[in-house]
mmCIF file of C-alpha atoms and ligand atoms in Angstrom:
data_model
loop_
_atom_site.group_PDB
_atom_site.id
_atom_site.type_symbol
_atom_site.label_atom_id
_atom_site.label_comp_id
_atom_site.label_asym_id
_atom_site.label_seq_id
_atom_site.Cartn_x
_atom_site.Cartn_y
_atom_site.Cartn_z
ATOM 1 C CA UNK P 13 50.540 67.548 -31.614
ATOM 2 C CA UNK P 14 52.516 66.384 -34.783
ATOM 3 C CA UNK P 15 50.804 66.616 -38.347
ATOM 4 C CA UNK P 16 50.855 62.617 -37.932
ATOM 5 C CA UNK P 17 49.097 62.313 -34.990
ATOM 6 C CA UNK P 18 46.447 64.606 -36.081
ATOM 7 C CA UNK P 19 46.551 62.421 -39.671
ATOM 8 C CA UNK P 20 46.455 59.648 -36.695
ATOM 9 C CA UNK P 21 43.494 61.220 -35.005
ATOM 10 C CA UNK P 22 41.617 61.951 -38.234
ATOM 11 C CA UNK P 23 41.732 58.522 -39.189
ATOM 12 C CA UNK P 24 40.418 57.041 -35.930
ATOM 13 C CA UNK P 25 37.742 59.509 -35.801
ATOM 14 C CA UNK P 26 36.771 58.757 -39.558
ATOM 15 C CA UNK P 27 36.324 54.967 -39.039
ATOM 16 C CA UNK P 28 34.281 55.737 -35.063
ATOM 17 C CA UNK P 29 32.177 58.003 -37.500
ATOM 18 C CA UNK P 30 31.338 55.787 -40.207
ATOM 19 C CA UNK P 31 32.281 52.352 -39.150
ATOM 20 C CA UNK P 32 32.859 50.068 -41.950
ATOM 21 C CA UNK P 33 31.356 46.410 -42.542
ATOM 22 C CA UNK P 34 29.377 46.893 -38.894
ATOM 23 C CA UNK P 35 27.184 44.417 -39.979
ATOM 24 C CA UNK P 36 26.694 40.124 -39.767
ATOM 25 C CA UNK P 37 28.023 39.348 -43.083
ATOM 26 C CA UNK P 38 25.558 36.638 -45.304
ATOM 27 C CA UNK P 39 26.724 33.665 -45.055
ATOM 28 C CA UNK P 40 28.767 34.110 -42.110
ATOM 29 C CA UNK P 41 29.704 30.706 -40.259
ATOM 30 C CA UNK P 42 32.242 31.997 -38.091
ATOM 31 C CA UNK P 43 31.442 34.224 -34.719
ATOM 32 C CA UNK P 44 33.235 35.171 -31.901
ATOM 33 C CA UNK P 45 32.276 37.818 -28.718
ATOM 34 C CA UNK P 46 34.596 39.986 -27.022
ATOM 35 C CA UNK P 47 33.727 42.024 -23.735
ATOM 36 C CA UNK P 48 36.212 44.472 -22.065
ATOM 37 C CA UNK P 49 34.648 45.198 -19.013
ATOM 38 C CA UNK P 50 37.118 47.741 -18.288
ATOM 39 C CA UNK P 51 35.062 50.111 -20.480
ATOM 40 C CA UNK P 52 32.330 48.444 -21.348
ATOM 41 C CA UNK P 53 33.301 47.818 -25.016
ATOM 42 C CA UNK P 54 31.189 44.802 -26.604
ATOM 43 C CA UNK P 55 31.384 43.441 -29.942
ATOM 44 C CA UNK P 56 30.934 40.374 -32.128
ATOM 45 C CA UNK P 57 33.106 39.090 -34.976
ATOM 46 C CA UNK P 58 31.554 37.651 -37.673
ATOM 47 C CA UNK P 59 33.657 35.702 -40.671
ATOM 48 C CA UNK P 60 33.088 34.017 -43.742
ATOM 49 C CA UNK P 61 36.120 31.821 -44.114
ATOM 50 C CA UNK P 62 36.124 29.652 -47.269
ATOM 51 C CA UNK P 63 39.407 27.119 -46.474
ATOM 52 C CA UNK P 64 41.730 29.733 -45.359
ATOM 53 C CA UNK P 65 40.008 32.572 -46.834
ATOM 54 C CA UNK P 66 38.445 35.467 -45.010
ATOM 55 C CA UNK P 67 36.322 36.166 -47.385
ATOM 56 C CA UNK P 68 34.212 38.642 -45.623
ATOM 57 C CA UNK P 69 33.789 39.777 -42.185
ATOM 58 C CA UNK P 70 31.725 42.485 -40.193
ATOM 59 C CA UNK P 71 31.608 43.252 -36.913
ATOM 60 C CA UNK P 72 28.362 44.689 -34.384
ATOM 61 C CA UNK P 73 28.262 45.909 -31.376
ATOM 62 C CA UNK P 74 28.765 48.816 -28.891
ATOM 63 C CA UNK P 75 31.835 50.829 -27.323
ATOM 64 C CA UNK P 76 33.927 53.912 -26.772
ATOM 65 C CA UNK P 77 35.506 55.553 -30.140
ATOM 66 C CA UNK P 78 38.823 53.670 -30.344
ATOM 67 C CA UNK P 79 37.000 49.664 -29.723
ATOM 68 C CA UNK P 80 35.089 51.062 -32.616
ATOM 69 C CA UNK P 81 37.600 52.365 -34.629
ATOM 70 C CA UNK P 82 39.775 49.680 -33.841
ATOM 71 C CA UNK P 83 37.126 46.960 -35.389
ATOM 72 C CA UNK P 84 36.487 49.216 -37.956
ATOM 73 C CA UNK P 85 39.877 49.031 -39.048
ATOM 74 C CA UNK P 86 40.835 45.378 -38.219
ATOM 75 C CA UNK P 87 37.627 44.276 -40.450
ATOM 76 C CA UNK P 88 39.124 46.703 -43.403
ATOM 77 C CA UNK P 89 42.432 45.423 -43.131
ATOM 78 C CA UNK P 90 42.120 41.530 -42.946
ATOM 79 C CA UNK P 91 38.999 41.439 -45.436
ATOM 80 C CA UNK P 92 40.376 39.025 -48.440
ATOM 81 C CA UNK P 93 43.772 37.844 -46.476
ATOM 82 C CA UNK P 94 44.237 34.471 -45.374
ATOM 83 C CA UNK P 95 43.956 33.315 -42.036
ATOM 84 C CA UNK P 96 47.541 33.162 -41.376
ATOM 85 C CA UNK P 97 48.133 36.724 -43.001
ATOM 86 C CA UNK P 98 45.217 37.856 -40.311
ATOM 87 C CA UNK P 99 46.802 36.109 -37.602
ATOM 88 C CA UNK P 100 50.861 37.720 -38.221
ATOM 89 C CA UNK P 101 48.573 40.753 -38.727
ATOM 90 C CA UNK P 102 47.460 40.247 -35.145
ATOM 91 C CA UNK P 103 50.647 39.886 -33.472
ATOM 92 C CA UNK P 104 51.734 42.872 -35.416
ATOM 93 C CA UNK P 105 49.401 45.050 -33.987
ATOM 94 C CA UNK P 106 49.563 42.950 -30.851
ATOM 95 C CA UNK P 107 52.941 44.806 -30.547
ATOM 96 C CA UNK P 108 52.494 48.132 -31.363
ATOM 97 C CA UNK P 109 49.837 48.429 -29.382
ATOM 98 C CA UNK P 110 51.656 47.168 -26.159
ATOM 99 C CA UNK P 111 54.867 49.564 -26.990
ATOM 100 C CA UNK P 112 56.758 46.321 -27.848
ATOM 101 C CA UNK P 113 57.076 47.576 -31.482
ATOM 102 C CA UNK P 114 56.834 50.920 -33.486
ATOM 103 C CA UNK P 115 53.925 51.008 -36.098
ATOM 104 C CA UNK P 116 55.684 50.552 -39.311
ATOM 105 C CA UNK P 117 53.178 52.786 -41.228
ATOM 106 C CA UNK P 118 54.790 50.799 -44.359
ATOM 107 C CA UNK P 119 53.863 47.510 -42.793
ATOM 108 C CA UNK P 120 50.707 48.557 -41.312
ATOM 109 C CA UNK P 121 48.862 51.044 -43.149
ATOM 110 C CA UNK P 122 46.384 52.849 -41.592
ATOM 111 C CA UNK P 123 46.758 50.520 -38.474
ATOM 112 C CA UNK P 124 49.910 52.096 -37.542
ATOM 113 C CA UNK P 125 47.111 55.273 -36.336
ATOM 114 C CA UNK P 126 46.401 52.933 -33.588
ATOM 115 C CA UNK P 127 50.490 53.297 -32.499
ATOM 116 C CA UNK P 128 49.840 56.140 -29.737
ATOM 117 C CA UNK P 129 47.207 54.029 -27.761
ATOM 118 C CA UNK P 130 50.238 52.967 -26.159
ATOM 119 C CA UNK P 131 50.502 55.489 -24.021
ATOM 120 C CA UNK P 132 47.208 55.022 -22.542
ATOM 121 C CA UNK P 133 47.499 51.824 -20.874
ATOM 122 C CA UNK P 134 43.823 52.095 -20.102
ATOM 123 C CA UNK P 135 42.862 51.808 -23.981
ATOM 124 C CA UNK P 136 45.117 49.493 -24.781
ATOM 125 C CA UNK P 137 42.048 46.845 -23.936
ATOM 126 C CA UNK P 138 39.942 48.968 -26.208
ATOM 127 C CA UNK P 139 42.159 48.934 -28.924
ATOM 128 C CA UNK P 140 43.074 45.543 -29.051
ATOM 129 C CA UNK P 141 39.231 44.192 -28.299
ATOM 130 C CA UNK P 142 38.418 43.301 -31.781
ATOM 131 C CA UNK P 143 41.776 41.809 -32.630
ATOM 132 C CA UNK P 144 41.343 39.443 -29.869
ATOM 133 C CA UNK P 145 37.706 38.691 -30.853
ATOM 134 C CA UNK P 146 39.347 37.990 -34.381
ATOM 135 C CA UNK P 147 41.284 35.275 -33.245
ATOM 136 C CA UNK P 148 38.717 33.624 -31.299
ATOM 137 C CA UNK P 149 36.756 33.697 -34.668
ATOM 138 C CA UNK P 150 39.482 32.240 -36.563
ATOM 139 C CA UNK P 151 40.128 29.441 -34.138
ATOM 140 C CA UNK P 152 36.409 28.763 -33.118
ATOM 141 C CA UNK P 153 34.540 25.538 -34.409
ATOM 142 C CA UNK P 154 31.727 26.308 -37.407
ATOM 143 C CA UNK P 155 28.906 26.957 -35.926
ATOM 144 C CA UNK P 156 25.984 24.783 -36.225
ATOM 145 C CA UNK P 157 23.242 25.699 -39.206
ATOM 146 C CA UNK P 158 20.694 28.048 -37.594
ATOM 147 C CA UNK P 159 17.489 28.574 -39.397
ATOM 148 C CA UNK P 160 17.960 32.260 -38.014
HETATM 149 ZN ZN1 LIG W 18 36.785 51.210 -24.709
#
């Protein structure tokens, strides 16, 4: 393996490891679920979107190491952007992760150790779970006021 994919691997296992904003953010009024039953990955996208702000977002829920890492990731890297920065984000990914596109490492950062999925058709789903989920979020109505 190349000293990128093991940079790759490293990061993927890093963010499986020690997930970051897994929680329900406060004041979140935006959710979303996402279920790939291929591999049993669950999760649920939580934003707090101020106009077109994301300003904070966390995800929970359960799955192999690269839905995980995945969420991980996609919650690090559209905290603070606007919703259309999230969504071009999106189809970025969107395309690297179905071989339609290199990762640009310049463009996408730490995403870009998502860019060998591709050649595991079967985690493709896995990979692009939470990205999916994200949109949802971003399109879905505000919730109702919950006393919860
Ligand atoms: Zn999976």
């Amino acid at each position: 393996m190349s000293d990128l994919g093991d940079l790759y691997q490293e990061v993927i296992l890093d963010h499986n490891k020690r997930p970051r904003n897994f929680q329900k953010p406060e004041g979140a009024n935006r959710k979303a679920e996402g279920f790939n039953p291929l591999c049993g990955d669950q999760i649920t996208v939580y934003l707090v979107l101020e106009g077109d702000l994301i300003k904070d977002i966390g995800f929970q829920g359960s799955g192999c190491a690269i839905s995980k890492a995945s969420a991980s990731m996609m919650t690090s890297a559209v905290k603070g952007k606007t919703k259309s920065e999230g969504e071009a984000l999106f189809d970025k990914v969107h395309k690297m992760l179905t071989g339609a596109a290199n990762g640009d490492p310049e463009e996408l950062g730490r995403l870009a150790a998502l860019s060998g999925v591709c050649n595991f058709p079967a985690r493709v789903k896995c990979a692009s779970l939470a990205w999916h989920t994200l949109r949802a979020a971003l399109e879905s109505k505000q919730n109702p006021v919950s006393t919860e």
